[in-house]
Amino acid sequence: MTIRPILTVPNPILKQVSKPVDAVTDETRKLMDDMLETMYAAPGIGLAAIQIGVPLNVIVMDLARDGEPPQVKYFVNPEILEEADDVMPYDEGCLSVPDVFETIERPERVKLTYLDYNGERVTEVCEGLYATCIQHEMDHLKGIVFIDYLSRLKRERAVKKVAKAEKMKAVG
Ligand code: ZN
């Protein structure tokens, strides 16, 4: 497994729309292994392939809290079939927008279908943090980052903050 660099805003690649995966192969699994390693190293709870520059509909996630056993989930070609009318606010962050947290409202429950690590079809209802996280990651597949939901002023401030931190990292 390889840790890959995570792209940050305003990198235009993050705006790309990702493509469906034809079939879950060893190559797809290698990508998912690298993504998981990269996500753990960050550390984060979810990662979409485009965040490491691969425009494919692939997501990895682990919502386990500190001290809990891993709850690794892999999603290939995820699709939302139904969503609840009720929304849940959550203080979201993103590995592509480091150190920025903003409250975003999303449907609190979604019915989801996807292919897993072995290419098996899974259909399930996600709630709470799981629902929030999968919707956040699926936005990445459409080229949407959570700060796109903020006012222009807040979004520009977030991008500036990230760009400045990246520059400092490059210097230091
Ligand atoms: Zn994100």
Tab-separated table of C-alpha atoms and ligand atoms in Angstrom:
chain	number	residue	atom	x	y	z
A	1	MET	CA	0.000	0.000	0.000
A	2	THR	CA	1.157	3.500	-0.817
A	3	ILE	CA	0.326	6.801	0.829
A	4	ARG	CA	-0.581	9.227	-1.954
A	5	PRO	CA	-0.574	13.043	-1.751
A	6	ILE	CA	-4.015	14.554	-1.015
A	7	LEU	CA	-5.049	17.429	-3.284
A	8	THR	CA	-6.293	20.580	-1.561
A	9	VAL	CA	-8.433	23.519	-2.696
A	10	PRO	CA	-8.241	25.420	-4.995
A	11	ASN	CA	-6.729	22.588	-7.107
A	12	PRO	CA	-8.986	22.435	-10.221
A	13	ILE	CA	-8.785	18.620	-10.314
A	14	LEU	CA	-11.139	18.599	-7.298
A	15	LYS	CA	-13.811	20.132	-9.570
A	16	GLN	CA	-13.657	17.224	-12.034
A	17	VAL	CA	-16.645	14.909	-12.304
A	18	SER	CA	-15.523	11.316	-11.668
A	19	LYS	CA	-16.488	8.368	-13.866
A	20	PRO	CA	-18.103	5.045	-12.999
A	21	VAL	CA	-15.823	2.014	-12.626
A	22	ASP	CA	-16.504	-0.672	-15.283
A	23	ALA	CA	-15.705	-3.621	-13.029
A	24	VAL	CA	-14.114	-4.082	-9.601
A	25	THR	CA	-10.701	-5.564	-10.425
A	26	ASP	CA	-7.387	-6.031	-8.602
A	27	GLU	CA	-6.448	-2.591	-9.936
A	28	THR	CA	-9.547	-1.092	-8.265
A	29	ARG	CA	-8.666	-2.893	-5.026
A	30	LYS	CA	-5.096	-1.554	-5.207
A	31	LEU	CA	-6.564	1.948	-5.538
A	32	MET	CA	-8.868	1.324	-2.531
A	33	ASP	CA	-5.928	-0.026	-0.469
A	34	ASP	CA	-3.868	3.081	-1.256
A	35	MET	CA	-6.823	5.342	-0.479
A	36	LEU	CA	-7.384	3.689	2.908
A	37	GLU	CA	-3.699	3.973	3.807
A	38	THR	CA	-3.720	7.634	2.723
A	39	MET	CA	-6.911	8.328	4.713
A	40	TYR	CA	-5.542	6.718	7.906
A	41	ALA	CA	-2.245	8.596	7.598
A	42	ALA	CA	-4.009	11.977	7.208
A	43	PRO	CA	-5.918	11.042	9.498
A	44	GLY	CA	-9.481	11.202	8.212
A	45	ILE	CA	-12.758	9.239	8.244
A	46	GLY	CA	-13.526	9.286	4.513
A	47	LEU	CA	-11.750	9.800	1.195
A	48	ALA	CA	-12.865	9.979	-2.431
A	49	ALA	CA	-10.521	8.876	-5.255
A	50	ILE	CA	-10.477	12.356	-6.841
A	51	GLN	CA	-8.825	13.651	-3.654
A	52	ILE	CA	-5.708	11.741	-4.721
A	53	GLY	CA	-6.250	12.792	-8.346
A	54	VAL	CA	-8.037	9.667	-9.638
A	55	PRO	CA	-11.372	10.605	-11.304
A	56	LEU	CA	-13.243	7.380	-10.536
A	57	ASN	CA	-16.385	6.759	-8.462
A	58	VAL	CA	-14.558	5.161	-5.538
A	59	ILE	CA	-14.782	6.059	-1.819
A	60	VAL	CA	-13.276	4.589	1.355
A	61	MET	CA	-14.498	5.241	4.894
A	62	ASP	CA	-13.904	4.232	8.494
A	63	LEU	CA	-16.139	5.852	11.098
A	64	ALA	CA	-14.717	3.944	14.096
A	65	ARG	CA	-13.840	6.186	17.037
A	66	ASP	CA	-10.541	6.004	18.921
A	67	GLY	CA	-10.209	2.627	20.621
A	68	GLU	CA	-12.973	0.989	18.539
A	69	PRO	CA	-12.124	-1.784	16.087
A	70	PRO	CA	-11.850	-0.604	12.439
A	71	GLN	CA	-15.113	-0.348	10.463
A	72	VAL	CA	-13.654	-0.140	6.975
A	73	LYS	CA	-16.101	0.414	4.138
A	74	TYR	CA	-15.395	0.578	0.407
A	75	PHE	CA	-17.838	2.058	-2.105
A	76	VAL	CA	-17.605	1.663	-5.867
A	77	ASN	CA	-20.179	3.489	-8.042
A	78	PRO	CA	-22.361	4.553	-5.080
A	79	GLU	CA	-25.837	5.889	-5.876
A	80	ILE	CA	-28.445	7.392	-3.578
A	81	LEU	CA	-31.854	5.821	-4.210
A	82	GLU	CA	-33.903	7.780	-1.658
A	83	GLU	CA	-33.280	10.509	0.867
A	84	ALA	CA	-35.159	11.657	3.971
A	85	ASP	CA	-36.855	15.068	4.011
A	86	ASP	CA	-35.445	15.749	7.474
A	87	VAL	CA	-32.016	17.322	7.570
A	88	MET	CA	-29.211	16.981	10.096
A	89	PRO	CA	-26.625	19.711	10.720
A	90	TYR	CA	-23.032	18.545	11.159
A	91	ASP	CA	-19.745	20.363	11.647
A	92	GLU	CA	-17.980	19.086	8.528
A	93	GLY	CA	-14.310	19.065	7.700
A	94	CYS	CA	-12.428	17.752	4.663
A	95	LEU	CA	-8.891	16.500	4.005
A	96	SER	CA	-8.867	18.726	0.902
A	97	VAL	CA	-9.712	21.789	3.045
A	98	PRO	CA	-7.484	21.199	6.092
A	99	ASP	CA	-8.350	22.905	9.394
A	100	VAL	CA	-11.644	24.376	8.153
A	101	PHE	CA	-14.884	23.259	9.815
A	102	GLU	CA	-18.351	24.549	8.930
A	103	THR	CA	-21.877	23.391	9.728
A	104	ILE	CA	-23.598	21.835	6.718
A	105	GLU	CA	-27.165	20.466	6.627
A	106	ARG	CA	-27.864	17.278	4.689
A	107	PRO	CA	-30.658	14.690	4.629
A	108	GLU	CA	-30.315	12.733	7.879
A	109	ARG	CA	-31.015	9.384	6.215
A	110	VAL	CA	-30.317	8.039	2.710
A	111	LYS	CA	-30.871	4.716	0.951
A	112	LEU	CA	-27.663	3.820	-0.804
A	113	THR	CA	-26.558	1.199	-3.320
A	114	TYR	CA	-22.940	0.455	-4.291
A	115	LEU	CA	-20.422	-2.287	-5.086
A	116	ASP	CA	-18.135	-3.363	-2.242
A	117	TYR	CA	-14.428	-4.379	-2.207
A	118	ASN	CA	-15.307	-7.684	-3.868
A	119	GLY	CA	-17.642	-6.158	-6.441
A	120	GLU	CA	-20.761	-7.404	-4.613
A	121	ARG	CA	-23.874	-5.215	-4.749
A	122	VAL	CA	-24.876	-3.748	-1.356
A	123	THR	CA	-28.040	-1.723	-0.712
A	124	GLU	CA	-28.537	-0.189	2.713
A	125	VAL	CA	-30.010	2.698	4.664
A	126	CYS	CA	-27.434	5.056	6.219
A	127	GLU	CA	-28.203	7.340	9.142
A	128	GLY	CA	-26.466	9.981	11.246
A	129	LEU	CA	-22.737	10.476	10.704
A	130	TYR	CA	-22.676	7.645	8.138
A	131	ALA	CA	-25.316	9.462	6.042
A	132	THR	CA	-23.481	12.788	6.372
A	133	CYS	CA	-20.118	11.276	5.451
A	134	ILE	CA	-21.291	9.314	2.396
A	135	GLN	CA	-23.087	12.395	1.031
A	136	HIS	CA	-19.961	14.519	1.601
A	137	GLU	CA	-17.793	11.935	-0.214
A	138	MET	CA	-20.295	11.466	-3.051
A	139	ASP	CA	-20.237	15.239	-3.584
A	140	HIS	CA	-16.501	14.905	-4.327
A	141	LEU	CA	-17.395	12.517	-7.176
A	142	LYS	CA	-19.498	15.329	-8.664
A	143	GLY	CA	-16.693	17.872	-8.224
A	144	ILE	CA	-18.331	19.474	-5.184
A	145	VAL	CA	-16.389	20.325	-2.007
A	146	PHE	CA	-18.370	21.146	1.168
A	147	ILE	CA	-17.220	24.773	1.190
A	148	ASP	CA	-19.133	25.191	-2.103
A	149	TYR	CA	-22.277	25.308	0.105
A	150	LEU	CA	-20.978	28.322	2.052
A	151	SER	CA	-21.383	31.994	1.226
A	152	ARG	CA	-18.832	33.333	-1.253
A	153	LEU	CA	-17.091	35.299	1.487
A	154	LYS	CA	-16.709	32.276	3.790
A	155	ARG	CA	-15.604	30.065	0.883
A	156	GLU	CA	-12.944	32.507	-0.293
A	157	ARG	CA	-11.683	32.885	3.268
A	158	ALA	CA	-11.387	29.084	3.602
A	159	VAL	CA	-9.513	28.717	0.294
A	160	LYS	CA	-7.130	31.532	1.230
A	161	LYS	CA	-6.428	29.923	4.618
A	162	VAL	CA	-5.621	26.554	2.993
A	163	ALA	CA	-3.469	28.090	0.237
A	164	LYS	CA	-1.474	30.044	2.820
A	165	ALA	CA	-0.911	26.954	5.006
A	166	GLU	CA	0.238	24.953	1.948
A	167	LYS	CA	2.709	27.701	1.022
A	168	MET	CA	4.137	27.696	4.551
A	169	LYS	CA	4.495	23.903	4.342
A	170	ALA	CA	6.383	24.245	1.029
A	171	VAL	CA	8.739	26.813	2.561
A	172	GLY	CA	9.258	24.999	5.859
B	1	ZN	ZN	-14.009	15.919	1.666
